[in-house]
PDB file of C-alpha atoms in Angstrom:
ATOM      1  CA  UNK A   1      61.945 -91.337 -20.152  1.00 48.00           C
ATOM      2  CA  UNK A   2      65.535 -90.383 -19.298  1.00 49.00           C
ATOM      3  CA  UNK A   3      65.855 -87.401 -16.983  1.00 50.00           C
ATOM      4  CA  UNK A   4      68.774 -85.002 -17.266  1.00 50.00           C
ATOM      5  CA  UNK A   5      67.904 -82.510 -14.530  1.00 60.00           C
ATOM      6  CA  UNK A   6      67.862 -82.787 -10.768  1.00 85.00           C
ATOM      7  CA  UNK A   7      64.620 -82.099  -8.930  1.00 95.00           C
ATOM      8  CA  UNK A   8      64.538 -81.296  -5.232  1.00 96.00           C
ATOM      9  CA  UNK A   9      60.914 -80.254  -4.609  1.00 97.00           C
ATOM     10  CA  UNK A  10      58.010 -82.499  -5.631  1.00 98.00           C
ATOM     11  CA  UNK A  11      54.449 -81.156  -5.616  1.00 98.00           C
ATOM     12  CA  UNK A  12      51.583 -83.655  -5.710  1.00 98.00           C
ATOM     13  CA  UNK A  13      47.923 -83.230  -6.470  1.00 98.00           C
ATOM     14  CA  UNK A  14      45.791 -85.180  -3.965  1.00 98.00           C
ATOM     15  CA  UNK A  15      42.478 -86.364  -5.439  1.00 96.00           C
ATOM     16  CA  UNK A  16      42.750 -89.042  -8.136  1.00 95.00           C
ATOM     17  CA  UNK A  17      46.546 -88.852  -7.932  1.00 97.00           C
ATOM     18  CA  UNK A  18      47.247 -90.274  -4.478  1.00 98.00           C
ATOM     19  CA  UNK A  19      43.829 -90.464  -2.789  1.00 98.00           C
ATOM     20  CA  UNK A  20      41.296 -92.491  -4.813  1.00 97.00           C
ATOM     21  CA  UNK A  21      38.598 -89.845  -5.083  1.00 95.00           C
ATOM     22  CA  UNK A  22      36.513 -91.762  -7.614  1.00 93.00           C
ATOM     23  CA  UNK A  23      35.955 -94.783  -5.367  1.00 96.00           C
ATOM     24  CA  UNK A  24      36.135 -93.010  -2.003  1.00 97.00           C
ATOM     25  CA  UNK A  25      33.603 -90.341  -2.936  1.00 95.00           C
ATOM     26  CA  UNK A  26      31.229 -92.988  -4.243  1.00 96.00           C
ATOM     27  CA  UNK A  27      31.467 -94.928  -0.974  1.00 97.00           C
ATOM     28  CA  UNK A  28      30.883 -91.758   1.059  1.00 97.00           C
ATOM     29  CA  UNK A  29      27.880 -90.920  -1.080  1.00 97.00           C
ATOM     30  CA  UNK A  30      26.491 -94.448  -0.746  1.00 97.00           C
ATOM     31  CA  UNK A  31      26.658 -94.054   3.033  1.00 98.00           C
ATOM     32  CA  UNK A  32      24.895 -90.692   2.762  1.00 97.00           C
ATOM     33  CA  UNK A  33      22.218 -92.113   0.448  1.00 97.00           C
ATOM     34  CA  UNK A  34      21.535 -94.937   2.908  1.00 97.00           C
ATOM     35  CA  UNK A  35      21.615 -92.721   5.996  1.00 97.00           C
ATOM     36  CA  UNK A  36      18.924 -90.408   4.594  1.00 97.00           C
ATOM     37  CA  UNK A  37      16.828 -93.316   3.250  1.00 96.00           C
ATOM     38  CA  UNK A  38      16.751 -91.892  -0.260  1.00 96.00           C
ATOM     39  CA  UNK A  39      15.870 -95.305  -1.655  1.00 94.00           C
ATOM     40  CA  UNK A  40      12.439 -94.776  -0.059  1.00 95.00           C
ATOM     41  CA  UNK A  41      11.870 -92.021  -2.631  1.00 92.00           C
ATOM     42  CA  UNK A  42      11.912 -94.572  -5.477  1.00 92.00           C
ATOM     43  CA  UNK A  43      15.510 -93.769  -6.375  1.00 95.00           C
ATOM     44  CA  UNK A  44      18.363 -96.059  -7.214  1.00 96.00           C
ATOM     45  CA  UNK A  45      21.764 -95.061  -5.911  1.00 97.00           C
ATOM     46  CA  UNK A  46      23.264 -95.171  -9.415  1.00 96.00           C
ATOM     47  CA  UNK A  47      20.690 -92.697 -10.755  1.00 96.00           C
ATOM     48  CA  UNK A  48      21.159 -90.425  -7.760  1.00 97.00           C
ATOM     49  CA  UNK A  49      24.950 -90.488  -8.025  1.00 97.00           C
ATOM     50  CA  UNK A  50      24.864 -89.795 -11.761  1.00 97.00           C
ATOM     51  CA  UNK A  51      22.687 -86.696 -11.356  1.00 97.00           C
ATOM     52  CA  UNK A  52      24.677 -85.486  -8.346  1.00 97.00           C
ATOM     53  CA  UNK A  53      27.962 -85.919 -10.228  1.00 96.00           C
ATOM     54  CA  UNK A  54      26.652 -83.862 -13.137  1.00 96.00           C
ATOM     55  CA  UNK A  55      25.732 -80.928 -10.908  1.00 97.00           C
ATOM     56  CA  UNK A  56      28.842 -81.256  -8.773  1.00 95.00           C
ATOM     57  CA  UNK A  57      31.191 -81.183 -11.769  1.00 94.00           C
ATOM     58  CA  UNK A  58      29.464 -78.157 -13.252  1.00 95.00           C
ATOM     59  CA  UNK A  59      29.662 -76.259  -9.971  1.00 95.00           C
ATOM     60  CA  UNK A  60      33.320 -77.175  -9.485  1.00 91.00           C
ATOM     61  CA  UNK A  61      34.068 -75.784 -12.949  1.00 90.00           C
ATOM     62  CA  UNK A  62      32.389 -72.567 -11.847  1.00 92.00           C
ATOM     63  CA  UNK A  63      34.347 -72.558  -8.589  1.00 88.00           C
ATOM     64  CA  UNK A  64      37.673 -72.933 -10.412  1.00 85.00           C
ATOM     65  CA  UNK A  65      36.694 -70.033 -12.666  1.00 85.00           C
ATOM     66  CA  UNK A  66      35.736 -67.892  -9.647  1.00 84.00           C
ATOM     67  CA  UNK A  67      32.105 -67.870 -10.784  1.00 91.00           C
ATOM     68  CA  UNK A  68      30.721 -69.948  -7.892  1.00 90.00           C
ATOM     69  CA  UNK A  69      31.478 -69.514  -4.183  1.00 89.00           C
ATOM     70  CA  UNK A  70      32.276 -72.360  -1.795  1.00 86.00           C
ATOM     71  CA  UNK A  71      28.923 -71.937  -0.032  1.00 89.00           C
ATOM     72  CA  UNK A  72      27.031 -72.074  -3.323  1.00 92.00           C
ATOM     73  CA  UNK A  73      28.960 -75.134  -4.443  1.00 92.00           C
ATOM     74  CA  UNK A  74      28.517 -77.296  -1.364  1.00 87.00           C
ATOM     75  CA  UNK A  75      24.812 -76.633  -0.937  1.00 87.00           C
ATOM     76  CA  UNK A  76      23.625 -76.163  -4.521  1.00 95.00           C
ATOM     77  CA  UNK A  77      25.000 -79.507  -5.672  1.00 96.00           C
ATOM     78  CA  UNK A  78      22.500 -81.325  -3.445  1.00 97.00           C
ATOM     79  CA  UNK A  79      19.742 -78.747  -3.845  1.00 96.00           C
ATOM     80  CA  UNK A  80      19.938 -78.973  -7.642  1.00 97.00           C
ATOM     81  CA  UNK A  81      20.127 -82.777  -7.499  1.00 97.00           C
ATOM     82  CA  UNK A  82      17.055 -82.986  -5.273  1.00 97.00           C
ATOM     83  CA  UNK A  83      15.151 -80.604  -7.535  1.00 96.00           C
ATOM     84  CA  UNK A  84      15.905 -82.628 -10.668  1.00 97.00           C
ATOM     85  CA  UNK A  85      15.031 -85.953  -9.020  1.00 96.00           C
ATOM     86  CA  UNK A  86      12.040 -84.713  -7.047  1.00 95.00           C
ATOM     87  CA  UNK A  87      13.514 -85.559  -3.636  1.00 95.00           C
ATOM     88  CA  UNK A  88      11.458 -84.187  -0.754  1.00 93.00           C
ATOM     89  CA  UNK A  89      11.882 -84.022   3.000  1.00 94.00           C
ATOM     90  CA  UNK A  90      15.706 -83.961   3.047  1.00 95.00           C
ATOM     91  CA  UNK A  91      17.560 -80.738   3.796  1.00 94.00           C
ATOM     92  CA  UNK A  92      20.466 -80.217   1.342  1.00 94.00           C
ATOM     93  CA  UNK A  93      22.682 -78.729   4.069  1.00 93.00           C
ATOM     94  CA  UNK A  94      22.172 -81.791   6.272  1.00 95.00           C
ATOM     95  CA  UNK A  95      23.184 -84.346   3.659  1.00 96.00           C
ATOM     96  CA  UNK A  96      26.126 -82.188   2.615  1.00 94.00           C
ATOM     97  CA  UNK A  97      27.392 -82.048   6.207  1.00 94.00           C
ATOM     98  CA  UNK A  98      27.022 -85.820   6.545  1.00 97.00           C
ATOM     99  CA  UNK A  99      28.815 -86.392   3.229  1.00 96.00           C
ATOM    100  CA  UNK A 100      31.653 -84.053   4.273  1.00 93.00           C
ATOM    101  CA  UNK A 101      32.041 -86.082   7.458  1.00 95.00           C
ATOM    102  CA  UNK A 102      32.014 -89.422   5.626  1.00 96.00           C
ATOM    103  CA  UNK A 103      34.395 -88.424   2.832  1.00 95.00           C
ATOM    104  CA  UNK A 104      37.714 -88.353   4.734  1.00 95.00           C
ATOM    105  CA  UNK A 105      36.854 -91.608   6.517  1.00 95.00           C
ATOM    106  CA  UNK A 106      37.414 -93.434   3.228  1.00 96.00           C
ATOM    107  CA  UNK A 107      41.078 -94.416   3.007  1.00 95.00           C
ATOM    108  CA  UNK A 108      41.656 -96.042  -0.369  1.00 97.00           C
ATOM    109  CA  UNK A 109      44.822 -94.815  -2.066  1.00 98.00           C
ATOM    110  CA  UNK A 110      46.028 -95.488  -5.578  1.00 96.00           C
ATOM    111  CA  UNK A 111      48.153 -98.633  -5.918  1.00 96.00           C
ATOM    112  CA  UNK A 112      51.753 -97.983  -5.017  1.00 97.00           C
ATOM    113  CA  UNK A 113      51.092 -94.623  -3.362  1.00 98.00           C
ATOM    114  CA  UNK A 114      52.671 -95.284   0.036  1.00 98.00           C
ATOM    115  CA  UNK A 115      55.551 -97.319  -1.381  1.00 98.00           C
ATOM    116  CA  UNK A 116      56.358 -94.612  -3.920  1.00 98.00           C
ATOM    117  CA  UNK A 117      56.199 -91.844  -1.335  1.00 98.00           C
ATOM    118  CA  UNK A 118      58.511 -93.809   0.961  1.00 98.00           C
ATOM    119  CA  UNK A 119      60.939 -94.268  -1.931  1.00 96.00           C
ATOM    120  CA  UNK A 120      60.918 -90.515  -2.601  1.00 97.00           C
ATOM    121  CA  UNK A 121      61.283 -89.718   1.085  1.00 97.00           C
ATOM    122  CA  UNK A 122      64.283 -92.054   1.302  1.00 96.00           C
ATOM    123  CA  UNK A 123      65.767 -90.207  -1.681  1.00 94.00           C
ATOM    124  CA  UNK A 124      65.397 -87.006   0.370  1.00 95.00           C
ATOM    125  CA  UNK A 125      62.952 -85.237  -1.932  1.00 96.00           C
ATOM    126  CA  UNK A 126      60.965 -82.486  -0.273  1.00 97.00           C
ATOM    127  CA  UNK A 127      57.303 -83.252  -0.922  1.00 98.00           C
ATOM    128  CA  UNK A 128      54.206 -81.073  -0.806  1.00 98.00           C
ATOM    129  CA  UNK A 129      50.556 -81.197  -1.854  1.00 98.00           C
ATOM    130  CA  UNK A 130      48.714 -78.604  -3.948  1.00 98.00           C
ATOM    131  CA  UNK A 131      44.986 -79.315  -4.006  1.00 97.00           C
ATOM    132  CA  UNK A 132      41.805 -77.570  -5.060  1.00 93.00           C
ATOM    133  CA  UNK A 133      39.774 -79.231  -2.329  1.00 85.00           C
ATOM    134  CA  UNK A 134      38.377 -77.599   0.792  1.00 88.00           C
ATOM    135  CA  UNK A 135      40.793 -77.350   3.716  1.00 90.00           C
ATOM    136  CA  UNK A 136      38.735 -79.130   6.380  1.00 90.00           C
ATOM    137  CA  UNK A 137      38.182 -82.172   4.174  1.00 93.00           C
ATOM    138  CA  UNK A 138      41.582 -82.357   2.479  1.00 95.00           C
ATOM    139  CA  UNK A 139      43.602 -82.195   5.686  1.00 95.00           C
ATOM    140  CA  UNK A 140      41.487 -84.972   7.217  1.00 96.00           C
ATOM    141  CA  UNK A 141      41.915 -87.149   4.111  1.00 97.00           C
ATOM    142  CA  UNK A 142      45.662 -86.778   4.323  1.00 97.00           C
ATOM    143  CA  UNK A 143      45.775 -87.551   8.020  1.00 96.00           C
ATOM    144  CA  UNK A 144      43.390 -90.522   8.081  1.00 96.00           C
ATOM    145  CA  UNK A 145      44.770 -92.197   4.941  1.00 97.00           C
ATOM    146  CA  UNK A 146      48.347 -92.236   6.218  1.00 97.00           C
ATOM    147  CA  UNK A 147      49.741 -89.663   3.784  1.00 98.00           C
ATOM    148  CA  UNK A 148      50.554 -86.990   6.354  1.00 97.00           C
ATOM    149  CA  UNK A 149      54.092 -88.124   7.348  1.00 97.00           C
ATOM    150  CA  UNK A 150      55.386 -87.700   3.803  1.00 98.00           C
ATOM    151  CA  UNK A 151      54.483 -84.051   3.234  1.00 98.00           C
ATOM    152  CA  UNK A 152      56.048 -80.932   4.697  1.00 96.00           C
ATOM    153  CA  UNK A 153      53.154 -78.638   3.745  1.00 97.00           C
ATOM    154  CA  UNK A 154      49.706 -78.836   2.164  1.00 97.00           C
ATOM    155  CA  UNK A 155      48.470 -75.964   0.012  1.00 97.00           C
ATOM    156  CA  UNK A 156      44.698 -75.837  -0.538  1.00 96.00           C
ATOM    157  CA  UNK A 157      43.027 -73.488  -2.972  1.00 92.00           C
ATOM    158  CA  UNK A 158      40.658 -72.346  -0.228  1.00 90.00           C
ATOM    159  CA  UNK A 159      43.488 -71.242   2.053  1.00 91.00           C
ATOM    160  CA  UNK A 160      45.498 -69.650  -0.769  1.00 91.00           C
ATOM    161  CA  UNK A 161      42.278 -68.145  -2.160  1.00 89.00           C
ATOM    162  CA  UNK A 162      43.056 -69.194  -5.722  1.00 88.00           C
ATOM    163  CA  UNK A 163      42.536 -72.576  -7.404  1.00 90.00           C
ATOM    164  CA  UNK A 164      44.650 -74.488  -9.874  1.00 93.00           C
ATOM    165  CA  UNK A 165      45.362 -73.949 -12.749  1.00 93.00           C
ATOM    166  CA  UNK A 166      45.895 -70.314 -11.730  1.00 92.00           C
ATOM    167  CA  UNK A 167      49.513 -69.225 -11.428  1.00 94.00           C
ATOM    168  CA  UNK A 168      49.046 -67.702  -7.973  1.00 95.00           C
ATOM    169  CA  UNK A 169      48.697 -71.002  -6.119  1.00 96.00           C
ATOM    170  CA  UNK A 170      51.811 -72.404  -7.791  1.00 97.00           C
ATOM    171  CA  UNK A 171      53.760 -69.236  -7.074  1.00 97.00           C
ATOM    172  CA  UNK A 172      52.649 -69.251  -3.438  1.00 97.00           C
ATOM    173  CA  UNK A 173      53.699 -72.890  -3.019  1.00 97.00           C
ATOM    174  CA  UNK A 174      57.076 -72.424  -4.709  1.00 96.00           C
ATOM    175  CA  UNK A 175      57.859 -69.267  -2.753  1.00 96.00           C
ATOM    176  CA  UNK A 176      56.703 -70.714   0.574  1.00 96.00           C
ATOM    177  CA  UNK A 177      58.964 -73.746   0.202  1.00 97.00           C
ATOM    178  CA  UNK A 178      62.032 -71.820  -0.965  1.00 96.00           C
ATOM    179  CA  UNK A 179      62.058 -73.902  -4.115  1.00 96.00           C
ATOM    180  CA  UNK A 180      63.558 -73.072  -7.478  1.00 96.00           C
ATOM    181  CA  UNK A 181      61.256 -73.490 -10.445  1.00 96.00           C
ATOM    182  CA  UNK A 182      63.989 -75.359 -12.323  1.00 94.00           C
ATOM    183  CA  UNK A 183      64.204 -77.911  -9.501  1.00 96.00           C
ATOM    184  CA  UNK A 184      60.446 -78.316  -8.966  1.00 97.00           C
ATOM    185  CA  UNK A 185      58.010 -80.753 -10.549  1.00 98.00           C
ATOM    186  CA  UNK A 186      54.201 -81.106 -10.319  1.00 98.00           C
ATOM    187  CA  UNK A 187      52.448 -84.500 -10.388  1.00 98.00           C
ATOM    188  CA  UNK A 188      48.735 -84.728 -11.125  1.00 97.00           C
ATOM    189  CA  UNK A 189      45.953 -86.490 -12.989  1.00 95.00           C
ATOM    190  CA  UNK A 190      44.062 -83.533 -14.468  1.00 93.00           C
ATOM    191  CA  UNK A 191      45.536 -82.141 -17.676  1.00 93.00           C
ATOM    192  CA  UNK A 192      43.575 -78.886 -17.599  1.00 91.00           C
ATOM    193  CA  UNK A 193      44.097 -78.218 -13.886  1.00 93.00           C
ATOM    194  CA  UNK A 194      47.403 -79.760 -12.787  1.00 96.00           C
ATOM    195  CA  UNK A 195      49.446 -80.009 -15.950  1.00 95.00           C
ATOM    196  CA  UNK A 196      48.369 -76.836 -17.746  1.00 94.00           C
ATOM    197  CA  UNK A 197      48.791 -75.000 -14.458  1.00 95.00           C
ATOM    198  CA  UNK A 198      52.370 -76.252 -14.192  1.00 96.00           C
ATOM    199  CA  UNK A 199      53.067 -75.465 -17.846  1.00 95.00           C
ATOM    200  CA  UNK A 200      51.763 -71.925 -17.487  1.00 95.00           C
ATOM    201  CA  UNK A 201      53.890 -71.436 -14.378  1.00 96.00           C
ATOM    202  CA  UNK A 202      56.843 -72.924 -16.278  1.00 96.00           C
ATOM    203  CA  UNK A 203      57.685 -75.891 -14.088  1.00 97.00           C
ATOM    204  CA  UNK A 204      58.020 -79.487 -15.264  1.00 95.00           C
ATOM    205  CA  UNK A 205      55.220 -81.933 -14.574  1.00 96.00           C
ATOM    206  CA  UNK A 206      54.178 -85.583 -14.551  1.00 96.00           C
ATOM    207  CA  UNK A 207      50.805 -86.456 -16.044  1.00 95.00           C
ATOM    208  CA  UNK A 208      49.271 -89.450 -14.249  1.00 95.00           C
ATOM    209  CA  UNK A 209      47.400 -90.887 -17.209  1.00 90.00           C
ATOM    210  CA  UNK A 210      47.695 -93.194 -20.201  1.00 67.00           C
ATOM    211  CA  UNK A 211      46.555 -90.620 -22.725  1.00 70.00           C
ATOM    212  CA  UNK A 212      49.579 -88.489 -23.590  1.00 63.00           C
ATOM    213  CA  UNK A 213      53.292 -89.258 -24.097  1.00 59.00           C
ATOM    214  CA  UNK A 214      56.143 -87.318 -22.528  1.00 59.00           C
ATOM    215  CA  UNK A 215      56.742 -84.147 -24.477  1.00 66.00           C
ATOM    216  CA  UNK A 216      58.363 -80.741 -24.412  1.00 70.00           C
ATOM    217  CA  UNK A 217      55.794 -77.947 -24.107  1.00 75.00           C
ATOM    218  CA  UNK A 218      57.138 -74.423 -24.188  1.00 78.00           C
ATOM    219  CA  UNK A 219      59.890 -74.198 -21.593  1.00 83.00           C
ATOM    220  CA  UNK A 220      58.807 -77.264 -19.664  1.00 90.00           C
ATOM    221  CA  UNK A 221      58.819 -81.040 -19.964  1.00 90.00           C
ATOM    222  CA  UNK A 222      55.717 -83.142 -19.314  1.00 92.00           C
ATOM    223  CA  UNK A 223      56.315 -86.781 -18.426  1.00 92.00           C
ATOM    224  CA  UNK A 224      53.515 -89.347 -18.448  1.00 92.00           C
ATOM    225  CA  UNK A 225      53.011 -92.305 -16.129  1.00 94.00           C
ATOM    226  CA  UNK A 226      50.196 -94.831 -15.839  1.00 93.00           C
ATOM    227  CA  UNK A 227      51.237 -96.181 -12.419  1.00 95.00           C
ATOM    228  CA  UNK A 228      52.774 -94.375  -9.458  1.00 96.00           C
ATOM    229  CA  UNK A 229      55.695 -96.807  -9.393  1.00 96.00           C
ATOM    230  CA  UNK A 230      56.804 -95.267 -12.701  1.00 95.00           C
ATOM    231  CA  UNK A 231      57.807 -92.112 -10.853  1.00 95.00           C
ATOM    232  CA  UNK A 232      61.038 -93.933 -10.104  1.00 94.00           C
ATOM    233  CA  UNK A 233      61.929 -93.471 -13.768  1.00 92.00           C
ATOM    234  CA  UNK A 234      61.499 -89.713 -13.441  1.00 93.00           C
ATOM    235  CA  UNK A 235      62.764 -89.006  -9.924  1.00 93.00           C
TER     236      UNK A 235
END
């Protein structure tokens, strides 16, 4: 994994790259499930979370493809879940608001996140976040979890009005930070969103996964890591 070029600007994805979305979202949903007494409707949390996740993922796919609005996404995911499971007496907007409030309170980061960011900060890399999440939630996650001091700017798809993997959000971030594409690198866990987005914009990337090796794709290089500490081999 030898690196021959010098990077100056490092762009991170947030969810499931630094902030442990999988576990944090489940904890926030468990709190929401308990708060609204959904167990009283003969539901197990696991069944509820499975059905919710199905609808949420489908709606997020639509949001990324500009087929679903933010309002439709955040309210339909609970409305559709309640309809499928026969939940009555709970207003979808109410549980969504509670869930939004609980989400950023969860602070679990991926192992090595803070240590790796401190290492990169000490090496004087300029670091930024590019995320598809909603601004009010993502900024709170970053602040509460202790990530905020490491990043100069946070670019959310809602504020830029275009989600990854679209080129526009990458171009906006690169231009706003006075970065050169040849000296920029994107780090993320989602091949279709983070890595393909970087490839299409023609900047190098790091795939946080165990599924694909480092390879040259078009004009860019894609590195692969399975632990955040391995970024020291790239940067």
